[in-house]
XYZ file of C-alpha atoms in Angstrom:
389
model
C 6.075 -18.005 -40.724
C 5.028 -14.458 -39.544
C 4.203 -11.871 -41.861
C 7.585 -9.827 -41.101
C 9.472 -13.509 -41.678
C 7.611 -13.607 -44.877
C 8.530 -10.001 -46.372
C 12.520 -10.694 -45.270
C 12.063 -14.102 -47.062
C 10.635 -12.033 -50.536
C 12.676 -9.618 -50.414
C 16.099 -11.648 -50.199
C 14.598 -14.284 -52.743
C 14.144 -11.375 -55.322
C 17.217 -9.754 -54.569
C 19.263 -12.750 -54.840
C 17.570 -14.975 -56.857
C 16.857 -18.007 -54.537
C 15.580 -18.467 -50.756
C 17.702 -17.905 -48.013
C 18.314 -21.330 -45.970
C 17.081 -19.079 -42.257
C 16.424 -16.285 -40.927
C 17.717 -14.923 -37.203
C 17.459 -12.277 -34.258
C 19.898 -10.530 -32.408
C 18.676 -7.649 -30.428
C 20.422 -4.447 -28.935
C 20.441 -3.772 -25.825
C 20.195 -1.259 -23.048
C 22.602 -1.054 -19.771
C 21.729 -0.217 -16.637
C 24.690 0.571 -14.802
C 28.305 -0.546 -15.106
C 29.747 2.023 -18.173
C 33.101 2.273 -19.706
C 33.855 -0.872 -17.099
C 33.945 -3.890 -19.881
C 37.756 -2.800 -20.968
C 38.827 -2.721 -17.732
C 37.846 -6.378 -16.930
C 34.989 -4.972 -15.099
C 31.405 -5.379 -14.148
C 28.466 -4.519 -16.355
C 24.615 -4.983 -16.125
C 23.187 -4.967 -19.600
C 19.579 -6.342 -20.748
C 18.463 -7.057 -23.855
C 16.049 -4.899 -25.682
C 13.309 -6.170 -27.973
C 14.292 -3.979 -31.170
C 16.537 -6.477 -33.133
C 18.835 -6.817 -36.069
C 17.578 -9.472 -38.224
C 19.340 -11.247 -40.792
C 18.269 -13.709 -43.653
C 21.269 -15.561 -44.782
C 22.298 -18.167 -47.387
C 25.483 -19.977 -47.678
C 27.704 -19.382 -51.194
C 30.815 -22.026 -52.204
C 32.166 -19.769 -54.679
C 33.938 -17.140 -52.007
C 31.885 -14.428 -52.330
C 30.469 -12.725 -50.205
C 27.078 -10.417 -50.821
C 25.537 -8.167 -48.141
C 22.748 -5.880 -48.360
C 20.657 -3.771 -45.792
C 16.978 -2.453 -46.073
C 17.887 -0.051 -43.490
C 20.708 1.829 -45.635
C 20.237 3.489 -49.451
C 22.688 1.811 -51.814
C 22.953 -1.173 -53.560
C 24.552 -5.176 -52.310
C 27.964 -4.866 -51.608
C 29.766 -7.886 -53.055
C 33.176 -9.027 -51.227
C 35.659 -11.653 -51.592
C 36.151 -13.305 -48.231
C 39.587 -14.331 -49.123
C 39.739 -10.359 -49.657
C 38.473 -8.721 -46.639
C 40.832 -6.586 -45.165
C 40.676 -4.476 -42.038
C 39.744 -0.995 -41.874
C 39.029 -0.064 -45.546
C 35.865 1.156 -44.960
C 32.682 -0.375 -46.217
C 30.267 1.829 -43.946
C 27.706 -0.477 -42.680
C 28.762 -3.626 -44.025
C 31.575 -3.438 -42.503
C 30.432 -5.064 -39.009
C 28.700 -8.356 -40.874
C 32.022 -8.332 -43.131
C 34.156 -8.166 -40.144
C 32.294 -10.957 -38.556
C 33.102 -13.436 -41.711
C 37.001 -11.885 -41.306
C 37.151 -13.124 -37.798
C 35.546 -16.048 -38.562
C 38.126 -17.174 -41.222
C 40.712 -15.593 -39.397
C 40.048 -18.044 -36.162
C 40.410 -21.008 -38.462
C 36.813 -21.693 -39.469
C 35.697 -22.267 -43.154
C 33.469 -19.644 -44.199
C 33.066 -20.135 -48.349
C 30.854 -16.944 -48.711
C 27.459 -16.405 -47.921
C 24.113 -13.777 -49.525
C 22.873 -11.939 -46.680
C 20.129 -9.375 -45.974
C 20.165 -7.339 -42.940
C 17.123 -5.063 -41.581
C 17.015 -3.513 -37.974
C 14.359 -1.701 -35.418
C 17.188 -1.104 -33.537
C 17.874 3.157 -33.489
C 21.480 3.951 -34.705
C 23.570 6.423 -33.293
C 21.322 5.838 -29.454
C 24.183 4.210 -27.744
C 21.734 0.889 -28.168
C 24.221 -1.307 -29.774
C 22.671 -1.473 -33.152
C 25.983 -2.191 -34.870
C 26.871 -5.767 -32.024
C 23.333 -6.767 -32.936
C 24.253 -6.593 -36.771
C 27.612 -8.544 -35.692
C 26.053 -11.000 -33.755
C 23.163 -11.810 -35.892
C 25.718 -12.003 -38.358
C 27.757 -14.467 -36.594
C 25.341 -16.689 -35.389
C 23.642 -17.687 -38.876
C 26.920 -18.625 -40.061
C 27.810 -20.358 -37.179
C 24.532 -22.440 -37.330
C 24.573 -22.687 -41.277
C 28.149 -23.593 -41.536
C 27.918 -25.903 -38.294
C 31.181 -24.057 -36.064
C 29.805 -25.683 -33.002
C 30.965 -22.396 -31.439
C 28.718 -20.840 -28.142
C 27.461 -17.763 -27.337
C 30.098 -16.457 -25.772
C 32.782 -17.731 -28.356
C 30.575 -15.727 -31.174
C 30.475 -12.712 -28.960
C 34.179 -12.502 -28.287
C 34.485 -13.389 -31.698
C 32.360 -10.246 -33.168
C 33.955 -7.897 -30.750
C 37.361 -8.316 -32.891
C 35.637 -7.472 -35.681
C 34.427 -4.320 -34.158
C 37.969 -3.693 -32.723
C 40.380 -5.372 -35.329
C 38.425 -4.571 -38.778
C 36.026 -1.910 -38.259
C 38.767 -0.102 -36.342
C 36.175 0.859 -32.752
C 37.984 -0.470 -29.167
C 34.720 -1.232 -27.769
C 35.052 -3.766 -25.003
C 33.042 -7.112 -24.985
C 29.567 -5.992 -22.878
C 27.426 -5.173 -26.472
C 27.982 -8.321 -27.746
C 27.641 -10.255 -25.420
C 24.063 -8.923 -23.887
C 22.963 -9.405 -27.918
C 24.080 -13.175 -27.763
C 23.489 -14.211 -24.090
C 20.751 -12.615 -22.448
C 17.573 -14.486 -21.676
C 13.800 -12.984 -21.276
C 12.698 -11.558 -18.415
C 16.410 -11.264 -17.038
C 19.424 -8.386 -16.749
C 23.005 -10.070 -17.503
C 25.529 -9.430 -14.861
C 28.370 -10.213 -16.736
C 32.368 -10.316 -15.441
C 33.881 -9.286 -18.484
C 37.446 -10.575 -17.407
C 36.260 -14.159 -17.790
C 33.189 -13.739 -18.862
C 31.225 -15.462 -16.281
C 27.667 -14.300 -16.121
C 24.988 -14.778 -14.072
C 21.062 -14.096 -15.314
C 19.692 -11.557 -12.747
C 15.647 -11.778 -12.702
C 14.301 -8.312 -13.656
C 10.620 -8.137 -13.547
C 9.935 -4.409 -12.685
C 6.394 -5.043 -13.287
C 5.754 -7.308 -10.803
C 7.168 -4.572 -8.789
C 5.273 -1.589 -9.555
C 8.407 -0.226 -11.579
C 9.313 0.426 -14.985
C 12.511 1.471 -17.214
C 11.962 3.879 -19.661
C 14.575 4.721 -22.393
C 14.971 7.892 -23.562
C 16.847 8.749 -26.802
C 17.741 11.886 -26.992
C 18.113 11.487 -30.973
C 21.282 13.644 -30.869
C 25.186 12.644 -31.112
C 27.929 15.231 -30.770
C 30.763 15.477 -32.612
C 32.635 15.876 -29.375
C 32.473 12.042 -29.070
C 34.835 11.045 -32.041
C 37.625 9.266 -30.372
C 36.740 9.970 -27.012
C 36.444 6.720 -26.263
C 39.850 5.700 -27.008
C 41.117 8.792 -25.178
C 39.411 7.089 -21.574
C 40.478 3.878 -22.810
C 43.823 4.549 -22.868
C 43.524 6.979 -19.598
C 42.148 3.865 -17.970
C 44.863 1.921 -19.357
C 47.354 4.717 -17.708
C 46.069 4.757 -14.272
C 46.187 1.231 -14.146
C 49.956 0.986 -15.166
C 51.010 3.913 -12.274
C 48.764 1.901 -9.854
C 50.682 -1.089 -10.852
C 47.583 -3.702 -11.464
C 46.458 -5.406 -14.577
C 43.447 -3.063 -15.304
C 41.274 -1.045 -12.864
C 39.386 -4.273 -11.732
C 42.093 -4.867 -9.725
C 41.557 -2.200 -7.459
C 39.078 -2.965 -4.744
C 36.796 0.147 -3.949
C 38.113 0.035 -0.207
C 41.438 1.110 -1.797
C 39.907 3.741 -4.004
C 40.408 6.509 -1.731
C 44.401 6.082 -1.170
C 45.065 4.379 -4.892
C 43.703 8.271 -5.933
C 46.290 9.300 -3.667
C 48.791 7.732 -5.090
C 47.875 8.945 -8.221
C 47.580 12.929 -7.326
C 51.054 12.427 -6.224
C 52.926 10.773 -8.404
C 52.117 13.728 -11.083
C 49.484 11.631 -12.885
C 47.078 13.820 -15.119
C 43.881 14.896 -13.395
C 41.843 13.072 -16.174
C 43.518 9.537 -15.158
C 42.499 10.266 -11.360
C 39.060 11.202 -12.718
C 38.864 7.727 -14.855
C 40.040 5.756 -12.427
C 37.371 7.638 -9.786
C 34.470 6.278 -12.568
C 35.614 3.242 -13.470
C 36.118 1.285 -9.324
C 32.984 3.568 -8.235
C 30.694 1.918 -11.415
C 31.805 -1.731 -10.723
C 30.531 -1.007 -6.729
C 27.261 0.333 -8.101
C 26.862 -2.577 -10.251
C 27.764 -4.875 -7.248
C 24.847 -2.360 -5.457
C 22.456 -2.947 -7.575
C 22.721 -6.713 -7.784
C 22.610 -6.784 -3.867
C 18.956 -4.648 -4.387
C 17.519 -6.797 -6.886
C 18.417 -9.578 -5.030
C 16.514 -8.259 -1.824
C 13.307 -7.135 -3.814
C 14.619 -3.922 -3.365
C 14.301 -2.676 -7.296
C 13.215 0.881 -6.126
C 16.501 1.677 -3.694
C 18.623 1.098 -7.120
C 17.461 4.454 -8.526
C 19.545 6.413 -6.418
C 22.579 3.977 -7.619
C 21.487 5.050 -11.251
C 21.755 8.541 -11.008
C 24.918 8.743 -8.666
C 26.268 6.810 -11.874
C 24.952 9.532 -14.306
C 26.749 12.016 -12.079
C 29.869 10.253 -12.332
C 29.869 9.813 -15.898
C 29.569 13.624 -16.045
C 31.773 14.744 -14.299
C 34.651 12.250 -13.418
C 34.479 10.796 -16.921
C 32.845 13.646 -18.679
C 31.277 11.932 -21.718
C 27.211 13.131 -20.868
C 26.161 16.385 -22.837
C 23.629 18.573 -22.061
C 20.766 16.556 -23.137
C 21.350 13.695 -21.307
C 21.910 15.779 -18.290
C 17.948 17.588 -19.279
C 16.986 13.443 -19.001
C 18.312 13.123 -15.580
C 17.349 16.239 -13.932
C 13.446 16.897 -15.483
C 13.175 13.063 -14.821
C 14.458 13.069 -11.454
C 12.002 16.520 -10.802
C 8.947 14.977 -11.718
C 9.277 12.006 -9.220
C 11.481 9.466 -10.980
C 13.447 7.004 -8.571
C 16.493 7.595 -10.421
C 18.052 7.920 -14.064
C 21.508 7.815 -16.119
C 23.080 8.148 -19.338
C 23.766 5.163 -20.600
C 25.945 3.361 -23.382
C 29.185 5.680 -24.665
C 27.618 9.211 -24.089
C 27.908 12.482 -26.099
C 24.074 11.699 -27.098
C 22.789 8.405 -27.129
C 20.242 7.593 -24.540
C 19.551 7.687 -21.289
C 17.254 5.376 -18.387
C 14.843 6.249 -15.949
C 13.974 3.671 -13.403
C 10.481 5.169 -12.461
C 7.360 3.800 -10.318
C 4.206 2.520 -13.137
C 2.089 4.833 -11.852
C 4.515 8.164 -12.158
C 6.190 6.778 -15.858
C 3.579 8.865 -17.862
C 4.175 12.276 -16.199
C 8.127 11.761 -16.110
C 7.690 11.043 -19.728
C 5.772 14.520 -19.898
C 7.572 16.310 -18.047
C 10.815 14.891 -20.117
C 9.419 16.005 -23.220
C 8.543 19.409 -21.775
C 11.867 20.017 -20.737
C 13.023 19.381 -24.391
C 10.680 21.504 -25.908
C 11.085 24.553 -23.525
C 15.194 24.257 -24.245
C 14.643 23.890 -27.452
C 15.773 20.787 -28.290
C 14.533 18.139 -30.791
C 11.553 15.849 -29.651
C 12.988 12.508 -27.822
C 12.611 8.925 -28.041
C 11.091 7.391 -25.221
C 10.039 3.897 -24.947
C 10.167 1.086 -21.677
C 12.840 -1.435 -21.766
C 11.574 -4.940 -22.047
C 14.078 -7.697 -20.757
C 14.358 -9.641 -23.776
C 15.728 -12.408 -25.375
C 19.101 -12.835 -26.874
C 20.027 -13.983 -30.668
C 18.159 -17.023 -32.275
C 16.860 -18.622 -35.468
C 13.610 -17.577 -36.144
C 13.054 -19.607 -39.359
């Protein structure tokens, strides 16, 4: 047992009185290109990150349900799980909360459970922190109250309790990278039927690495901004006549928009619907790169994404856009916002030997607009959710 196994293990036990019967992982993650694509049965490229949510859990009989985080001031938060209703609040403990919900609601016995949550994964970075808290969540019960459910069942599975309790229409990309990526790999994932497909991503072997940079800033502008593109998406989709937007092939982009412009459709739908076929092509470009050992031709893919983002589906802010440009000045291959936008964090795909003056030149850039100091860190394709202990 390592020494951070050890410390989770103490603190639970004097918290709740007894050991906990594991201990498990589930990291965030990082995407590199394919955004605001999962909930239109899109394309996505995610890889796991090695900060993760980690949970020590033991199983109760009694219906009760106990959760408490080292991360957040504040007390446990005791539940029924015969109780648990959606969207009635609970702050944080309402994603490992929703998890047992969705759990019971799908059929499966969960009698209550004691569980401690702590995370190295940053909130509010457009990281995923709150799908690794989900999935972590999900997979300890699964194993301790034997489900026999897989990955991608537990993913699906924590994504309605991100949409259906906590009350957030993400699509199904966070979770799954946190259950189902492997080490060393990117996860190009079809989220209409979920078949994936583990994409070797060893930049280092190439002379390449990904930095992240969080910006450490989230606007306000953000709140339900999401929805508002969802249900744009959603929109364009229904004038287009097609399921969703993956059902328009990129050849068609050009006269689907069109279609659009003149059939009176708002100039934010033609925008959307611009973003959304353009990102699942640059996902499909990127694959075809990797695939040739052509890692350093995908920059320009990245930041043609970052531009699109800003201004067809205008969710960057001026921050991200500092990333992108000072990176892209001081000799990065390319670089994009990535996760929901407003803030968060951005990647720069850069060559080993340039990554520390990008970096510096990053932070410059920061400090001469006068903005806070940023995160920045390389992404190491990591593994997805286990049992530690």
């Amino acid at each position: 047992m390592t020494e951070d196994h050890a410390e989770l293990t103490a603190s639970f036990t004097e918290l709740y009185g007894s050991a906990p019967e594991g201990i498990w992982a589930a990291p965030g993650r990082v995407n590199l290109i394919g955004e605001y694509t999962d909930f239109n049965d899109g394309f996505v490229m995610p890889l796991a990150l090695p900060h993760t949510a980690r949970a020590a859990v033991a199983r109760r009989t009694d219906g009760v349900l106990r959760l408490h985080s080292t991360d957040v001031p504040g007390g446990v938060v005791r539940l029924r799980v015969d109780g648990l209703t959606p969207n009635e609040g609970h702050g944080w403990a309402a994603y490992p909360a929703g998890v047992v919900w969705a759990l019971r609601e799908a059929g499966h016995e969960i009698t209550g459970a004691d569980i401690q949550l702590t995370s190295t994964v940053p909130t509010g970075a457009g990281l995923s922190s709150s799908a690794a808290l989900e999935v972590v969540t999900a997979l300890a019960l699964n194993d301790l109250f034997g489900l026999g459910l897989g990955r991608a069942e537990l993913a699906v599975l924590a994504q309605r309790a991100e949409n259906a309790f906590v009350g957030v229409p993400c699509g199904v990309m966070d979770q799954m990278a946190s259950a189902c990526c492997t080490e060393g790999h990117a996860l190009h994932l079809d989220t209409r039927d979920l078949g994936r497909r583990q994409v070797p991503f060893d930049l280092a072997a190439h002379g390449l690495r990904l930095l992240v940079v969080d910006t450490r800033v989230k606007h306000a502008l953000g709140d339900g901004a999401y929805a508002e593109r969802r249900a744009g998406c959603e929109e364009g989709a229904r004038l287009l006549g097609i399921p969703t937007l993956r059902d328009l092939p990129y050849e068609e982009l050009g006269a689907a928009l069109d279609r659009l412009a003149q059939s009176g459709a708002d100039e934010s739908v033609v925008r959307y619907v611009r973003h959304v076929v353009g990102d699942n092509q640059r996902v499909e470009q990127v694959i075809a790169l990797l695939d040739a050992g052509d890692a350093c031709a995908a920059g320009p893919v990245l930041t043609a994404g970052h531009v699109s983002l800003r201004d067809d589906l205008r969710v960057s802010c001026p921050e991200l856009d500092l990333v992108v440009e000072a990176a892209n000045a001081a000799g990065a291959l390319g670089a994009r916002m990535t996760g929901g936008g407003f803030g968060g964090s951005a990647v720069v795909l850069v060559e080993e030997e340039r990554a520390d003056a990008v970096t510096k030149s990053v932070l410059e850039a920061f400090t001469a607009a006068g903005h806070g100091t940023p995160g920045v860190f390389p992404a190491v394709p990591s593994a997805g959710a286990r049992r530690l202990v």
